[in-house]
């Protein structure tokens, strides 16, 4: 799947939320972790809100990110 631009940012965000890992999401999307990270950061910057809570063990949607994920998952189905 080759998504670029804003749709690619949303795909990366939704996949990170599902996988709980940036590297796992990157592998699933056939991207480098650096590209996936940049796309996620661009989306968060554009929306002005942190969508993913980053801990040393897991990534998960923030309170603000949960409704964005729900909508993204619907759109991507």
Short mmCIF file of N, CA and C in Angstrom, two decimals:
data_model
loop_
_atom_site.label_atom_id
_atom_site.label_comp_id
_atom_site.label_asym_id
_atom_site.label_seq_id
_atom_site.Cartn_x
_atom_site.Cartn_y
_atom_site.Cartn_z
N UNK A 1 0.85 -1.17 0.00
CA UNK A 1 0.00 0.00 0.00
C UNK A 1 0.89 1.23 0.00
N UNK A 2 0.69 2.13 -0.91
CA UNK A 2 1.54 3.30 -1.02
C UNK A 2 0.71 4.55 -0.77
N UNK A 3 0.71 5.03 0.45
CA UNK A 3 0.00 6.26 0.80
C UNK A 3 1.02 7.33 1.06
N UNK A 4 0.88 8.45 0.42
CA UNK A 4 1.75 9.60 0.64
C UNK A 4 0.90 10.77 1.11
N UNK A 5 1.55 11.80 1.58
CA UNK A 5 0.85 13.00 2.00
C UNK A 5 0.01 12.77 3.24
N UNK A 6 -1.08 13.51 3.33
CA UNK A 6 -1.91 13.46 4.53
C UNK A 6 -2.55 12.11 4.76
N UNK A 7 -2.95 11.43 3.71
CA UNK A 7 -3.53 10.10 3.89
C UNK A 7 -2.48 9.15 4.44
N UNK A 8 -1.24 9.30 4.01
CA UNK A 8 -0.15 8.48 4.53
C UNK A 8 0.10 8.72 6.00
N UNK A 9 -0.03 9.96 6.42
CA UNK A 9 0.12 10.30 7.83
C UNK A 9 -0.94 9.59 8.66
N UNK A 10 -2.17 9.60 8.18
CA UNK A 10 -3.27 8.98 8.91
C UNK A 10 -3.11 7.46 8.95
N UNK A 11 -2.64 6.88 7.86
CA UNK A 11 -2.41 5.44 7.82
C UNK A 11 -1.33 5.06 8.83
N UNK A 12 -0.27 5.83 8.88
CA UNK A 12 0.80 5.55 9.85
C UNK A 12 0.26 5.67 11.27
N UNK A 13 -0.48 6.73 11.55
CA UNK A 13 -1.04 6.91 12.90
C UNK A 13 -1.93 5.73 13.29
N UNK A 14 -2.84 5.35 12.42
CA UNK A 14 -3.75 4.24 12.73
C UNK A 14 -2.99 2.94 12.93
N UNK A 15 -1.98 2.71 12.12
CA UNK A 15 -1.20 1.47 12.23
C UNK A 15 -0.37 1.45 13.51
N UNK A 16 0.21 2.59 13.87
CA UNK A 16 0.95 2.67 15.14
C UNK A 16 0.01 2.40 16.31
N UNK A 17 -1.18 2.98 16.26
CA UNK A 17 -2.16 2.75 17.33
C UNK A 17 -2.53 1.28 17.43
N UNK A 18 -2.67 0.62 16.31
CA UNK A 18 -3.03 -0.81 16.31
C UNK A 18 -1.88 -1.69 16.75
N UNK A 19 -0.69 -1.40 16.28
CA UNK A 19 0.48 -2.24 16.55
C UNK A 19 1.09 -1.96 17.92
N UNK A 20 0.95 -0.73 18.41
CA UNK A 20 1.58 -0.37 19.68
C UNK A 20 3.08 -0.19 19.58
N UNK A 21 3.57 -0.09 18.36
CA UNK A 21 5.00 0.03 18.13
C UNK A 21 5.23 0.72 16.79
N UNK A 22 6.14 1.69 16.79
CA UNK A 22 6.46 2.39 15.56
C UNK A 22 7.19 1.46 14.59
N UNK A 23 8.11 0.67 15.08
CA UNK A 23 8.85 -0.22 14.18
C UNK A 23 7.95 -1.31 13.60
N UNK A 24 7.02 -1.84 14.40
CA UNK A 24 6.09 -2.84 13.88
C UNK A 24 5.16 -2.23 12.84
N UNK A 25 4.71 -1.01 13.09
CA UNK A 25 3.86 -0.32 12.12
C UNK A 25 4.63 -0.07 10.82
N UNK A 26 5.89 0.36 10.95
CA UNK A 26 6.71 0.60 9.77
C UNK A 26 6.89 -0.67 8.96
N UNK A 27 7.16 -1.79 9.63
CA UNK A 27 7.30 -3.07 8.93
C UNK A 27 6.01 -3.43 8.20
N UNK A 28 4.89 -3.28 8.88
CA UNK A 28 3.59 -3.62 8.28
C UNK A 28 3.31 -2.77 7.04
N UNK A 29 3.74 -1.51 7.08
CA UNK A 29 3.49 -0.59 5.96
C UNK A 29 4.62 -0.57 4.94
N UNK A 30 5.65 -1.37 5.19
CA UNK A 30 6.83 -1.41 4.31
C UNK A 30 7.49 -0.03 4.20
N UNK A 31 7.68 0.60 5.36
CA UNK A 31 8.36 1.89 5.46
C UNK A 31 9.54 1.75 6.40
N UNK A 32 10.46 2.68 6.33
CA UNK A 32 11.51 2.70 7.34
C UNK A 32 10.91 3.32 8.61
N UNK A 33 11.43 2.96 9.77
CA UNK A 33 10.94 3.58 11.01
C UNK A 33 11.08 5.10 10.99
N UNK A 34 12.12 5.61 10.36
CA UNK A 34 12.32 7.06 10.30
C UNK A 34 11.21 7.74 9.51
N UNK A 35 10.83 7.16 8.38
CA UNK A 35 9.75 7.72 7.57
C UNK A 35 8.44 7.66 8.34
N UNK A 36 8.16 6.55 8.98
CA UNK A 36 6.93 6.41 9.76
C UNK A 36 6.91 7.44 10.89
N UNK A 37 8.02 7.62 11.56
CA UNK A 37 8.10 8.59 12.65
C UNK A 37 7.86 10.01 12.16
N UNK A 38 8.46 10.36 11.02
CA UNK A 38 8.27 11.71 10.46
C UNK A 38 6.81 11.95 10.07
N UNK A 39 6.17 10.93 9.49
CA UNK A 39 4.76 11.10 9.11
C UNK A 39 3.88 11.29 10.33
N UNK A 40 4.14 10.53 11.37
CA UNK A 40 3.36 10.67 12.60
C UNK A 40 3.59 12.05 13.21
N UNK A 41 4.83 12.50 13.25
CA UNK A 41 5.15 13.83 13.80
C UNK A 41 4.50 14.94 12.99
N UNK A 42 4.49 14.80 11.66
CA UNK A 42 3.83 15.82 10.80
C UNK A 42 2.34 15.91 11.10
N UNK A 43 1.70 14.76 11.27
CA UNK A 43 0.27 14.76 11.57
C UNK A 43 0.02 15.42 12.91
N UNK A 44 0.80 15.07 13.92
CA UNK A 44 0.62 15.69 15.23
C UNK A 44 0.88 17.19 15.17
N UNK A 45 1.89 17.62 14.44
CA UNK A 45 2.18 19.04 14.29
C UNK A 45 1.03 19.76 13.59
N UNK A 46 0.54 19.16 12.53
CA UNK A 46 -0.54 19.79 11.76
C UNK A 46 -1.81 19.92 12.59
N UNK A 47 -2.11 18.90 13.40
CA UNK A 47 -3.32 18.93 14.22
C UNK A 47 -3.11 19.70 15.53
N UNK A 48 -1.86 19.91 15.90
CA UNK A 48 -1.55 20.66 17.11
C UNK A 48 -1.85 19.90 18.39
N UNK A 49 -1.78 18.58 18.32
CA UNK A 49 -2.08 17.75 19.50
C UNK A 49 -1.26 16.47 19.42
N UNK A 50 -0.84 15.98 20.58
CA UNK A 50 -0.12 14.70 20.62
C UNK A 50 -1.16 13.59 20.52
N UNK A 51 -1.00 12.73 19.52
CA UNK A 51 -1.96 11.65 19.28
C UNK A 51 -1.52 10.33 19.90
N UNK A 52 -0.21 10.15 20.06
CA UNK A 52 0.35 8.90 20.58
C UNK A 52 1.16 9.19 21.83
N UNK A 53 0.85 8.44 22.89
CA UNK A 53 1.64 8.50 24.13
C UNK A 53 2.81 7.55 23.95
N UNK A 54 4.01 8.06 24.11
CA UNK A 54 5.20 7.27 23.91
C UNK A 54 5.81 6.91 25.26
N UNK A 55 5.89 5.61 25.54
CA UNK A 55 6.60 5.14 26.72
C UNK A 55 7.75 4.27 26.25
N UNK A 56 8.57 3.82 27.16
CA UNK A 56 9.70 2.99 26.77
C UNK A 56 9.26 1.61 26.29
N UNK A 57 8.06 1.19 26.63
CA UNK A 57 7.60 -0.15 26.28
C UNK A 57 6.53 -0.20 25.19
N UNK A 58 5.73 0.83 25.08
CA UNK A 58 4.58 0.75 24.19
C UNK A 58 4.14 2.13 23.76
N UNK A 59 3.53 2.18 22.60
CA UNK A 59 2.90 3.41 22.11
C UNK A 59 1.39 3.17 22.12
N UNK A 60 0.65 4.15 22.56
CA UNK A 60 -0.81 4.01 22.62
C UNK A 60 -1.45 5.37 22.35
N UNK A 61 -2.66 5.37 21.81
CA UNK A 61 -3.32 6.66 21.56
C UNK A 61 -3.56 7.43 22.86
N UNK A 62 -3.37 8.72 22.79
CA UNK A 62 -3.69 9.59 23.92
C UNK A 62 -5.21 9.75 23.98
N UNK A 63 -5.66 10.45 24.98
CA UNK A 63 -7.10 10.72 25.08
C UNK A 63 -7.58 11.48 23.84
N UNK A 64 -6.79 12.43 23.39
CA UNK A 64 -7.13 13.17 22.18
C UNK A 64 -6.99 12.31 20.93
N UNK A 65 -6.10 11.32 20.97
CA UNK A 65 -5.86 10.48 19.81
C UNK A 65 -6.90 9.39 19.60
N UNK A 66 -7.61 8.99 20.66
CA UNK A 66 -8.58 7.90 20.52
C UNK A 66 -9.69 8.20 19.53
N UNK A 67 -10.35 9.37 19.61
CA UNK A 67 -11.39 9.64 18.60
C UNK A 67 -10.83 9.80 17.19
N UNK A 68 -9.62 10.32 17.08
CA UNK A 68 -8.98 10.45 15.76
C UNK A 68 -8.72 9.05 15.21
N UNK A 69 -8.24 8.14 16.06
CA UNK A 69 -8.02 6.76 15.61
C UNK A 69 -9.33 6.11 15.18
N UNK A 70 -10.38 6.27 15.97
CA UNK A 70 -11.67 5.66 15.62
C UNK A 70 -12.13 6.11 14.25
N UNK A 71 -12.01 7.38 13.98
CA UNK A 71 -12.42 7.92 12.68
C UNK A 71 -11.49 7.44 11.56
N UNK A 72 -10.20 7.42 11.84
CA UNK A 72 -9.23 6.95 10.83
C UNK A 72 -9.48 5.50 10.49
N UNK A 73 -9.75 4.69 11.50
CA UNK A 73 -10.00 3.25 11.26
C UNK A 73 -11.24 3.07 10.40
N UNK A 74 -12.27 3.86 10.64
CA UNK A 74 -13.49 3.78 9.81
C UNK A 74 -13.18 4.16 8.37
N UNK A 75 -12.44 5.22 8.18
CA UNK A 75 -12.13 5.70 6.83
C UNK A 75 -11.24 4.72 6.07
N UNK A 76 -10.36 4.03 6.79
CA UNK A 76 -9.40 3.15 6.15
C UNK A 76 -9.95 1.76 5.89
N UNK A 77 -11.11 1.44 6.42
CA UNK A 77 -11.71 0.11 6.17
C UNK A 77 -12.16 -0.04 4.75
#
